[in-house]
């Protein structure tokens, strides 16, 4: 019998929802061949994300194993290992609380509000560049450039080549995947070194002359944390690229695909500006850019009658929870005015997405503006190429005809 839950399977990648439905109803705490439990019900997903008896999956420890192996062959993954130990989504309290605290204010509602006019103008420039063309790649030419521009602007590194930063973020986002080859880790190590060099340059510039950007805030907040060195601060900046880029691309890409498959919703999103906010939440629920995350049990406990042991790994099914009929009426329907919409696309608990407001604001600007600029736009709905990443759900390309 093939495994019930196989995130590497092409059919699953194309359409994971039938598998999620079966798991939710027949085996809500499923023992996977990945040597982990898989939870798919909304209540269980929230429980695992919020209960402090679960901690993060210690991915840096896995990198440390690979580092030792590479060292035995004369190389090393030192930069990647050091940075990953500062990526606070891999950390439990108290270090998590301390490092998140250094940057948590920079994504407040006020800070996001100040960014909106800047990225709206940038979106319009992208749309101007696309005008007059018969078609384009929605991922490459529209969804892709926006988040990298936004994060680079907020960090104050907009002078660095954005294509390079984008490529680095994409490759480094594979760090979340459970199966990563040695070559990929080596490539990530190089990328971390590249980011570090870029941020060190900025640290020197901002120390000399602070500006209104994240790097200046981070440097100010890090005063008094004498154990934190420049490479630790560079790791935090790198983390913002890794978490904020690919996810937001996929909010726009997956969102446009969902709208194309629901023409009524497409027309409403274009014509009813008041629907943009609930509409983007619904797109996040319907095709969640982050499909799953992982946790590890810190102690023995019962999960829906199943005995989970300390040290067991739990795959937390965000995409599955967002289609749970116990919480969402007719979950497989796209309803842009769904309210309330308690989706978990941004997670929950202490690791709740730091950039949630920023990501949503980009969707609210980018999606309706695109629909209005090109009233006859159509995006492809077949022969889709999904990325081979199992955590992040998104398309490599999405052809659009004007
Ligand atoms: C639509 C876009 C986005 C989605 C769907 C998304 C989703 C998520 C999810 C599900 C988590 C929790 C992971 C877990 O609990 O294991 C998370 C964490 C995080 N996100 Fe986002 N994210 C998005 C955009 C952004 C942006 C734009 C930024 C910032 C530039 C960002 C920064 C972060 C950070 C720093 C964390 C780690 C928080 C922590 O561990 O305390 N995200 N995101």
CSV table of C-alpha atoms and ligand atoms in Angstrom, one decimal:
chain,number,residue,atom,x,y,z
A,1,UNK,CA,0.0,0.0,0.0
A,2,UNK,CA,1.4,3.4,-0.9
A,3,UNK,CA,1.8,5.8,2.1
A,4,UNK,CA,-1.3,7.8,2.9
A,5,UNK,CA,0.7,11.0,3.3
A,6,UNK,CA,3.6,11.4,0.9
A,7,UNK,CA,4.4,15.0,0.3
A,8,UNK,CA,7.1,14.0,-2.3
A,9,UNK,CA,4.4,12.5,-4.6
A,10,UNK,CA,3.6,14.5,-7.7
A,11,UNK,CA,-0.1,13.9,-7.5
A,12,UNK,CA,-0.1,15.2,-3.9
A,13,UNK,CA,1.9,18.2,-4.9
A,14,UNK,CA,-0.7,19.0,-7.6
A,15,UNK,CA,-3.6,18.5,-5.3
A,16,UNK,CA,-3.0,17.7,-1.6
A,17,UNK,CA,-6.6,18.3,-0.6
A,18,UNK,CA,-8.1,14.8,-1.1
A,19,UNK,CA,-5.3,13.3,1.1
A,20,UNK,CA,-5.9,15.9,3.8
A,21,UNK,CA,-9.6,15.1,3.7
A,22,UNK,CA,-9.0,11.4,4.2
A,23,UNK,CA,-6.5,12.0,7.0
A,24,UNK,CA,-8.7,14.5,8.8
A,25,UNK,CA,-11.7,12.1,8.8
A,26,UNK,CA,-10.0,8.7,9.1
A,27,UNK,CA,-6.7,9.2,10.9
A,28,UNK,CA,-6.3,12.7,12.3
A,29,UNK,CA,-3.1,11.7,14.1
A,30,UNK,CA,-1.4,9.8,11.4
A,31,UNK,CA,1.9,7.9,11.8
A,32,UNK,CA,3.9,8.8,8.7
A,33,UNK,CA,6.8,6.9,7.0
A,34,UNK,CA,8.7,10.2,7.6
A,35,UNK,CA,9.1,9.0,11.2
A,36,UNK,CA,6.7,11.6,12.4
A,37,UNK,CA,3.1,12.1,13.5
A,38,UNK,CA,1.0,14.2,11.1
A,39,UNK,CA,-1.9,16.3,12.5
A,40,UNK,CA,-4.5,17.7,10.0
A,41,UNK,CA,-7.5,18.9,12.1
A,42,UNK,CA,-7.7,22.6,12.8
A,43,UNK,CA,-8.1,22.1,16.6
A,44,UNK,CA,-5.1,19.8,16.7
A,45,UNK,CA,-2.9,22.1,14.6
A,46,UNK,CA,-3.7,25.0,16.9
A,47,UNK,CA,-3.1,22.8,20.0
A,48,UNK,CA,0.4,21.7,18.8
A,49,UNK,CA,1.4,25.2,17.8
A,50,UNK,CA,0.3,26.8,21.1
A,51,UNK,CA,1.0,24.2,23.7
A,52,UNK,CA,4.5,24.7,25.3
A,53,UNK,CA,5.0,21.0,25.6
A,54,UNK,CA,6.0,21.1,21.9
A,55,UNK,CA,9.1,22.9,20.8
A,56,UNK,CA,10.7,23.6,17.4
A,57,UNK,CA,12.3,20.9,15.2
A,58,UNK,CA,16.0,21.3,15.9
A,59,UNK,CA,17.1,21.6,12.3
A,60,UNK,CA,20.4,23.3,13.3
A,61,UNK,CA,21.4,20.0,15.0
A,62,UNK,CA,20.9,18.2,11.7
A,63,UNK,CA,23.1,20.8,10.0
A,64,UNK,CA,25.7,20.2,12.8
A,65,UNK,CA,25.8,16.5,11.9
A,66,UNK,CA,26.4,17.4,8.2
A,67,UNK,CA,28.9,20.0,9.2
A,68,UNK,CA,31.0,17.3,11.1
A,69,UNK,CA,30.7,15.1,8.1
A,70,UNK,CA,31.9,17.8,5.7
A,71,UNK,CA,34.7,18.7,8.1
A,72,UNK,CA,36.0,15.1,7.9
A,73,UNK,CA,36.4,15.8,4.2
A,74,UNK,CA,38.2,19.0,4.6
A,75,UNK,CA,35.3,21.4,4.2
A,76,UNK,CA,32.8,23.0,6.5
A,77,UNK,CA,29.3,24.4,6.9
A,78,UNK,CA,30.3,26.7,9.6
A,79,UNK,CA,28.6,29.9,8.3
A,80,UNK,CA,25.3,28.1,7.7
A,81,UNK,CA,25.4,26.3,11.1
A,82,UNK,CA,26.1,29.5,13.0
A,83,UNK,CA,23.4,31.5,11.2
A,84,UNK,CA,20.8,28.7,11.6
A,85,UNK,CA,21.4,28.8,15.4
A,86,UNK,CA,20.3,32.4,15.3
A,87,UNK,CA,17.3,31.9,13.0
A,88,UNK,CA,14.7,32.3,15.7
A,89,UNK,CA,12.1,30.1,14.0
A,90,UNK,CA,14.4,27.2,14.9
A,91,UNK,CA,14.6,28.3,18.6
A,92,UNK,CA,12.6,27.8,21.7
A,93,UNK,CA,12.3,30.3,24.5
A,94,UNK,CA,14.1,32.0,26.1
A,95,UNK,CA,16.5,32.6,23.2
A,96,UNK,CA,13.6,32.8,20.7
A,97,UNK,CA,11.9,35.5,22.8
A,98,UNK,CA,15.1,37.5,23.1
A,99,UNK,CA,16.0,37.4,19.3
A,100,UNK,CA,12.5,38.0,18.1
A,101,UNK,CA,12.3,40.9,20.5
A,102,UNK,CA,15.1,42.6,18.6
A,103,UNK,CA,13.0,43.0,15.4
A,104,UNK,CA,9.4,42.6,16.4
A,105,UNK,CA,8.5,46.3,16.3
A,106,UNK,CA,9.7,46.7,12.7
A,107,UNK,CA,6.6,44.9,11.4
A,108,UNK,CA,4.0,46.7,13.5
A,109,UNK,CA,0.8,48.0,11.9
A,110,UNK,CA,2.3,51.5,11.8
A,111,UNK,CA,5.5,50.4,10.1
A,112,UNK,CA,3.6,48.4,7.5
A,113,UNK,CA,1.3,51.4,6.9
A,114,UNK,CA,4.3,53.6,6.2
A,115,UNK,CA,5.5,51.0,3.6
A,116,UNK,CA,2.2,50.8,1.7
A,117,UNK,CA,2.6,53.9,-0.5
A,118,UNK,CA,6.2,52.8,-1.3
A,119,UNK,CA,5.3,49.4,-2.5
A,120,UNK,CA,2.1,50.6,-4.2
A,121,UNK,CA,4.3,52.9,-6.4
A,122,UNK,CA,6.7,50.0,-7.0
A,123,UNK,CA,3.8,47.7,-8.0
A,124,UNK,CA,2.6,50.4,-10.5
A,125,UNK,CA,6.0,50.5,-12.0
A,126,UNK,CA,6.0,46.8,-12.5
A,127,UNK,CA,2.6,47.0,-14.1
A,128,UNK,CA,3.8,49.8,-16.4
A,129,UNK,CA,6.7,47.6,-17.5
A,130,UNK,CA,4.2,44.8,-18.3
A,131,UNK,CA,1.8,47.0,-20.3
A,132,UNK,CA,2.0,46.6,-24.0
A,133,UNK,CA,3.1,42.9,-23.8
A,134,UNK,CA,0.9,40.1,-24.9
A,135,UNK,CA,1.9,37.9,-22.0
A,136,UNK,CA,4.3,37.5,-19.1
A,137,UNK,CA,5.3,35.1,-16.4
A,138,UNK,CA,3.3,36.2,-13.4
A,139,UNK,CA,5.8,34.7,-10.9
A,140,UNK,CA,9.0,35.9,-12.6
A,141,UNK,CA,7.8,39.3,-13.7
A,142,UNK,CA,5.3,40.4,-11.0
A,143,UNK,CA,4.9,38.3,-7.9
A,144,UNK,CA,8.7,37.7,-7.6
A,145,UNK,CA,10.1,41.2,-7.7
A,146,UNK,CA,7.7,42.7,-5.2
A,147,UNK,CA,8.6,41.0,-1.8
A,148,UNK,CA,12.3,41.2,-2.5
A,149,UNK,CA,12.0,44.9,-3.1
A,150,UNK,CA,9.9,45.4,0.0
A,151,UNK,CA,12.3,43.5,2.4
A,152,UNK,CA,15.3,45.1,0.7
A,153,UNK,CA,13.8,48.6,1.2
A,154,UNK,CA,12.8,47.9,4.8
A,155,UNK,CA,16.3,46.7,5.6
A,156,UNK,CA,17.9,49.5,3.6
A,157,UNK,CA,19.8,47.3,1.2
A,158,UNK,CA,18.0,48.3,-2.0
A,159,UNK,CA,21.3,49.2,-3.6
A,160,UNK,CA,22.3,45.5,-3.7
A,161,UNK,CA,21.4,43.5,-6.7
A,162,UNK,CA,17.9,42.4,-6.1
A,163,UNK,CA,18.1,39.4,-8.5
A,164,UNK,CA,20.9,38.0,-6.5
A,165,UNK,CA,19.2,38.6,-3.1
A,166,UNK,CA,16.0,36.9,-4.5
A,167,UNK,CA,17.9,33.9,-5.8
A,168,UNK,CA,19.7,33.5,-2.5
A,169,UNK,CA,16.4,33.7,-0.5
A,170,UNK,CA,14.8,31.1,-2.7
A,171,UNK,CA,17.7,28.7,-2.4
A,172,UNK,CA,18.1,29.2,1.3
A,173,UNK,CA,14.3,28.7,2.0
A,174,UNK,CA,15.0,25.0,1.3
A,175,UNK,CA,16.6,24.9,4.8
A,176,UNK,CA,13.1,24.2,6.1
A,177,UNK,CA,12.7,21.0,4.1
A,178,UNK,CA,13.3,17.7,5.8
A,179,UNK,CA,15.3,16.3,3.0
A,180,UNK,CA,18.2,18.4,1.9
A,181,UNK,CA,21.3,17.1,0.0
A,182,UNK,CA,24.9,17.8,1.1
A,183,UNK,CA,25.4,19.8,-2.1
A,184,UNK,CA,22.4,22.0,-1.2
A,185,UNK,CA,23.7,22.6,2.3
A,186,UNK,CA,27.1,23.6,0.8
A,187,UNK,CA,25.4,26.0,-1.5
A,188,UNK,CA,23.4,27.4,1.4
A,189,UNK,CA,26.6,27.9,3.3
A,190,UNK,CA,28.0,30.0,0.4
A,191,UNK,CA,24.7,32.0,0.3
A,192,UNK,CA,24.9,32.7,4.1
A,193,UNK,CA,28.4,34.0,3.6
A,194,UNK,CA,27.1,36.3,0.7
A,195,UNK,CA,24.3,37.7,2.9
A,196,UNK,CA,26.7,38.2,5.7
A,197,UNK,CA,29.1,40.2,3.6
A,198,UNK,CA,26.3,42.4,2.3
A,199,UNK,CA,24.9,43.0,5.8
A,200,UNK,CA,28.3,43.7,7.4
A,201,UNK,CA,28.8,46.5,4.8
A,202,UNK,CA,25.4,47.9,5.8
A,203,UNK,CA,26.2,47.7,9.5
A,204,UNK,CA,29.3,49.8,9.1
A,205,UNK,CA,27.3,52.4,7.1
A,206,UNK,CA,24.4,52.5,9.6
A,207,UNK,CA,26.7,52.7,12.6
A,208,UNK,CA,28.2,55.8,11.0
A,209,UNK,CA,24.9,57.2,10.0
A,210,UNK,CA,21.6,55.6,11.3
A,211,UNK,CA,18.6,55.7,9.0
A,212,UNK,CA,14.9,54.8,9.1
A,213,UNK,CA,15.4,51.1,8.4
A,214,UNK,CA,15.4,47.7,10.1
A,215,UNK,CA,19.2,47.5,10.2
A,216,UNK,CA,19.4,50.7,12.2
A,217,UNK,CA,16.7,49.5,14.6
A,218,UNK,CA,18.4,46.1,15.0
A,219,UNK,CA,21.8,47.8,15.8
A,220,UNK,CA,20.1,50.0,18.4
A,221,UNK,CA,18.2,47.2,20.0
A,222,UNK,CA,21.2,44.9,20.1
A,223,UNK,CA,23.1,47.4,22.4
A,224,UNK,CA,23.4,45.7,25.7
A,225,UNK,CA,23.3,42.2,24.2
A,226,UNK,CA,27.1,41.9,24.3
A,227,UNK,CA,27.1,38.2,23.3
A,228,UNK,CA,25.6,39.0,19.9
A,229,UNK,CA,28.2,39.6,17.2
A,230,UNK,CA,27.8,41.0,13.8
A,231,UNK,CA,27.3,37.6,12.2
A,232,UNK,CA,24.4,37.0,14.6
A,233,UNK,CA,22.7,40.2,13.6
A,234,UNK,CA,23.4,39.3,9.9
A,235,UNK,CA,21.7,36.0,10.5
A,236,UNK,CA,18.6,37.8,11.7
A,237,UNK,CA,18.5,40.0,8.6
A,238,UNK,CA,19.0,36.9,6.5
A,239,UNK,CA,16.1,35.2,8.2
A,240,UNK,CA,13.8,38.0,7.1
A,241,UNK,CA,14.7,37.4,3.5
A,242,UNK,CA,14.2,33.7,3.8
A,243,UNK,CA,10.8,33.9,5.5
A,244,UNK,CA,9.4,36.9,3.8
A,245,UNK,CA,10.2,36.4,0.2
A,246,UNK,CA,9.1,33.1,-1.3
A,247,UNK,CA,6.0,32.9,1.0
A,248,UNK,CA,4.7,36.3,-0.3
A,249,UNK,CA,5.4,35.4,-3.9
A,250,UNK,CA,3.2,32.3,-3.4
A,251,UNK,CA,0.4,34.3,-1.8
A,252,UNK,CA,0.2,36.3,-5.1
A,253,UNK,CA,0.8,33.3,-7.4
A,254,UNK,CA,-1.4,30.8,-5.7
A,255,UNK,CA,-4.0,33.5,-5.1
A,256,UNK,CA,-4.2,34.4,-8.8
A,257,UNK,CA,-4.5,30.7,-9.7
A,258,UNK,CA,-7.4,30.3,-7.3
A,259,UNK,CA,-9.1,33.4,-8.7
A,260,UNK,CA,-8.7,32.1,-12.3
A,261,UNK,CA,-10.4,28.9,-11.2
A,262,UNK,CA,-13.3,30.9,-9.7
A,263,UNK,CA,-14.3,33.5,-12.2
A,264,UNK,CA,-17.0,35.1,-10.0
A,265,UNK,CA,-14.4,35.7,-7.3
A,266,UNK,CA,-12.0,37.1,-9.9
A,267,UNK,CA,-14.6,39.7,-10.9
A,268,UNK,CA,-15.5,40.6,-7.3
A,269,UNK,CA,-11.8,41.0,-6.3
A,270,UNK,CA,-11.4,43.3,-9.3
A,271,UNK,CA,-14.6,45.4,-8.8
A,272,UNK,CA,-15.1,45.5,-5.1
A,273,UNK,CA,-12.2,47.2,-3.3
A,274,UNK,CA,-13.8,46.7,0.1
A,275,UNK,CA,-13.4,42.9,-0.4
A,276,UNK,CA,-9.6,43.0,-0.7
A,277,UNK,CA,-8.8,42.4,2.9
A,278,UNK,CA,-11.2,39.4,3.6
A,279,UNK,CA,-10.5,38.3,0.1
A,280,UNK,CA,-6.7,38.0,0.7
A,281,UNK,CA,-7.4,36.1,3.9
A,282,UNK,CA,-9.5,33.7,2.0
A,283,UNK,CA,-6.8,33.2,-0.7
A,284,UNK,CA,-4.3,32.5,2.1
A,285,UNK,CA,-6.7,29.9,3.6
A,286,UNK,CA,-7.6,28.3,0.3
A,287,UNK,CA,-4.1,27.7,-1.1
A,288,UNK,CA,-1.8,28.3,1.9
A,289,UNK,CA,1.7,29.3,0.9
A,290,UNK,CA,3.1,27.5,3.9
A,291,UNK,CA,1.5,24.0,4.0
A,292,UNK,CA,3.2,22.6,7.0
A,293,UNK,CA,5.6,23.1,9.8
A,294,UNK,CA,7.2,20.8,12.3
A,295,UNK,CA,7.4,20.5,16.1
A,296,UNK,CA,9.0,18.1,18.5
A,297,UNK,CA,7.2,16.9,21.7
A,298,UNK,CA,9.2,17.8,24.9
A,299,UNK,CA,7.4,15.3,27.0
A,300,UNK,CA,5.1,12.2,26.7
A,301,UNK,CA,1.4,13.2,26.1
A,302,UNK,CA,-1.8,12.1,24.5
A,303,UNK,CA,-3.0,13.6,21.3
A,304,UNK,CA,-6.5,12.6,20.4
A,305,UNK,CA,-6.0,9.3,22.2
A,306,UNK,CA,-2.6,8.6,20.6
A,307,UNK,CA,0.4,8.3,22.9
A,308,UNK,CA,3.1,10.7,21.7
A,309,UNK,CA,6.5,10.3,23.3
A,310,UNK,CA,9.1,12.9,24.2
A,311,UNK,CA,11.3,13.5,21.2
A,312,UNK,CA,8.6,12.5,18.7
A,313,UNK,CA,8.3,14.8,15.7
A,314,UNK,CA,4.9,16.2,14.6
A,315,UNK,CA,4.2,17.5,11.1
A,316,UNK,CA,1.6,20.3,11.6
A,317,UNK,CA,-0.7,20.4,8.7
A,318,UNK,CA,-1.5,24.1,8.1
A,319,UNK,CA,-2.9,23.6,4.6
A,320,UNK,CA,-5.1,20.7,5.9
A,321,UNK,CA,-6.4,22.6,8.9
A,322,UNK,CA,-7.4,25.5,6.6
A,323,UNK,CA,-9.8,23.1,4.8
A,324,UNK,CA,-11.3,21.6,8.0
A,325,UNK,CA,-15.2,21.6,7.7
A,326,UNK,CA,-15.5,21.7,11.5
A,327,UNK,CA,-14.3,25.3,11.3
A,328,UNK,CA,-14.9,26.5,7.8
A,329,UNK,CA,-18.4,26.1,6.2
A,330,UNK,CA,-18.0,24.5,2.8
A,331,UNK,CA,-14.2,24.7,3.0
A,332,UNK,CA,-13.5,23.8,-0.6
A,333,UNK,CA,-15.4,26.9,-1.8
A,334,UNK,CA,-13.6,30.1,-2.3
A,335,UNK,CA,-15.6,32.8,-0.6
A,336,UNK,CA,-13.9,36.2,-0.6
A,337,UNK,CA,-16.3,37.6,2.0
A,338,UNK,CA,-15.7,34.7,4.5
A,339,UNK,CA,-15.8,36.2,7.9
A,340,UNK,CA,-14.7,35.3,10.5
A,341,UNK,CA,-11.8,33.4,8.9
A,342,UNK,CA,-9.7,31.8,11.6
A,343,UNK,CA,-7.2,30.4,9.1
A,344,UNK,CA,-3.7,29.3,10.4
A,345,UNK,CA,-1.8,30.3,7.2
A,346,UNK,CA,0.5,32.5,9.4
A,347,UNK,CA,0.8,29.8,12.1
A,348,UNK,CA,-0.2,30.4,15.8
A,349,UNK,CA,1.4,30.7,19.2
A,350,UNK,CA,4.8,32.2,19.9
A,351,UNK,CA,6.1,31.6,16.3
A,352,UNK,CA,3.1,33.4,14.7
A,353,UNK,CA,4.4,35.0,11.5
A,354,UNK,CA,6.2,38.2,12.3
A,355,UNK,CA,5.5,39.5,8.8
A,356,UNK,CA,1.8,38.7,8.6
A,357,UNK,CA,0.6,42.2,8.3
A,358,UNK,CA,3.3,43.1,5.8
A,359,UNK,CA,2.5,40.0,3.7
A,360,UNK,CA,-1.2,40.7,3.7
A,361,UNK,CA,-0.8,44.3,2.8
A,362,UNK,CA,1.3,43.3,-0.2
A,363,UNK,CA,-1.5,40.9,-1.3
A,364,UNK,CA,-4.1,43.6,-0.8
A,365,UNK,CA,-2.2,46.0,-3.1
A,366,UNK,CA,-0.8,43.6,-5.7
A,367,UNK,CA,-3.7,41.4,-6.6
A,368,UNK,CA,-6.6,43.9,-7.2
A,369,UNK,CA,-4.2,46.3,-8.9
A,370,UNK,CA,-3.1,43.6,-11.4
A,371,UNK,CA,-6.7,42.6,-12.1
A,372,UNK,CA,-7.7,46.2,-12.7
A,373,UNK,CA,-4.8,47.1,-14.9
A,374,UNK,CA,-5.4,44.1,-17.2
A,375,UNK,CA,-9.2,43.5,-17.4
A,376,UNK,CA,-8.8,40.7,-20.0
A,377,UNK,CA,-5.9,38.9,-18.2
A,378,UNK,CA,-6.0,35.1,-18.1
A,379,UNK,CA,-3.6,32.8,-16.2
A,380,UNK,CA,-2.8,29.2,-17.1
A,381,UNK,CA,-4.6,26.6,-15.0
A,382,UNK,CA,-3.1,23.4,-16.5
A,383,UNK,CA,0.4,22.0,-16.9
A,384,UNK,CA,1.3,23.8,-13.7
A,385,UNK,CA,4.8,23.3,-12.3
A,386,UNK,CA,4.7,23.2,-8.5
A,387,UNK,CA,8.0,23.8,-6.6
A,388,UNK,CA,9.6,20.7,-5.1
A,389,UNK,CA,9.6,22.3,-1.7
A,390,UNK,CA,7.3,20.4,0.7
A,391,UNK,CA,6.9,23.2,3.3
A,392,UNK,CA,6.2,26.0,0.9
A,393,UNK,CA,3.5,25.6,-1.8
A,394,UNK,CA,4.0,27.6,-4.9
A,395,UNK,CA,4.4,27.6,-8.6
A,396,UNK,CA,7.7,27.9,-10.5
A,397,UNK,CA,6.0,29.8,-13.3
A,398,UNK,CA,2.5,31.0,-14.0
A,399,UNK,CA,1.9,32.1,-17.6
A,400,UNK,CA,-0.4,35.1,-18.0
A,401,UNK,CA,-2.0,36.3,-21.3
A,402,UNK,CA,-3.3,39.8,-21.5
B,1,LIG,C1,2.0,35.2,2.7
B,1,LIG,C2,3.2,35.3,3.2
B,1,LIG,C3,3.6,34.6,4.4
B,1,LIG,C4,3.2,33.4,5.0
B,1,LIG,C5,2.1,32.5,4.5
B,1,LIG,C6,3.9,33.2,6.2
B,1,LIG,C7,3.7,32.1,7.0
B,1,LIG,C8,4.4,31.9,8.2
B,1,LIG,C9,4.2,30.8,9.1
B,1,LIG,C10,3.2,29.7,8.9
B,1,LIG,C11,5.1,30.9,10.2
B,1,LIG,C12,5.1,30.1,11.4
B,1,LIG,C13,6.1,28.9,11.2
B,1,LIG,C14,6.1,28.0,12.4
B,1,LIG,O1,5.3,28.1,13.4
B,1,LIG,O2,6.9,27.0,12.4
B,1,LIG,C15,5.9,32.1,9.9
B,1,LIG,C16,6.9,32.6,10.7
B,1,LIG,C17,7.7,33.7,10.4
B,1,LIG,N1,7.5,34.6,9.4
B,1,LIG,FE1,6.1,34.5,7.9
B,1,LIG,N2,4.8,34.2,6.3
B,1,LIG,C18,4.7,35.1,5.3
B,1,LIG,C19,5.4,36.3,5.1
B,1,LIG,C20,6.3,36.8,5.9
B,1,LIG,C21,7.0,38.0,5.8
B,1,LIG,C22,6.7,39.0,4.7
B,1,LIG,C23,8.0,38.1,6.7
B,1,LIG,C24,8.9,39.2,7.0
B,1,LIG,C25,9.6,39.8,6.2
B,1,LIG,C26,7.8,36.9,7.5
B,1,LIG,C27,8.6,36.6,8.6
B,1,LIG,C28,8.4,35.5,9.4
B,1,LIG,C29,9.3,35.2,10.6
B,1,LIG,C30,10.5,36.0,11.0
B,1,LIG,C31,8.8,34.1,11.2
B,1,LIG,C32,9.4,33.3,12.4
B,1,LIG,C33,8.7,33.8,13.6
B,1,LIG,C34,9.1,33.1,14.9
B,1,LIG,O3,9.7,32.0,14.8
B,1,LIG,O4,8.9,33.7,15.9
B,1,LIG,N3,6.9,36.1,7.0
B,1,LIG,N4,5.4,32.7,8.7
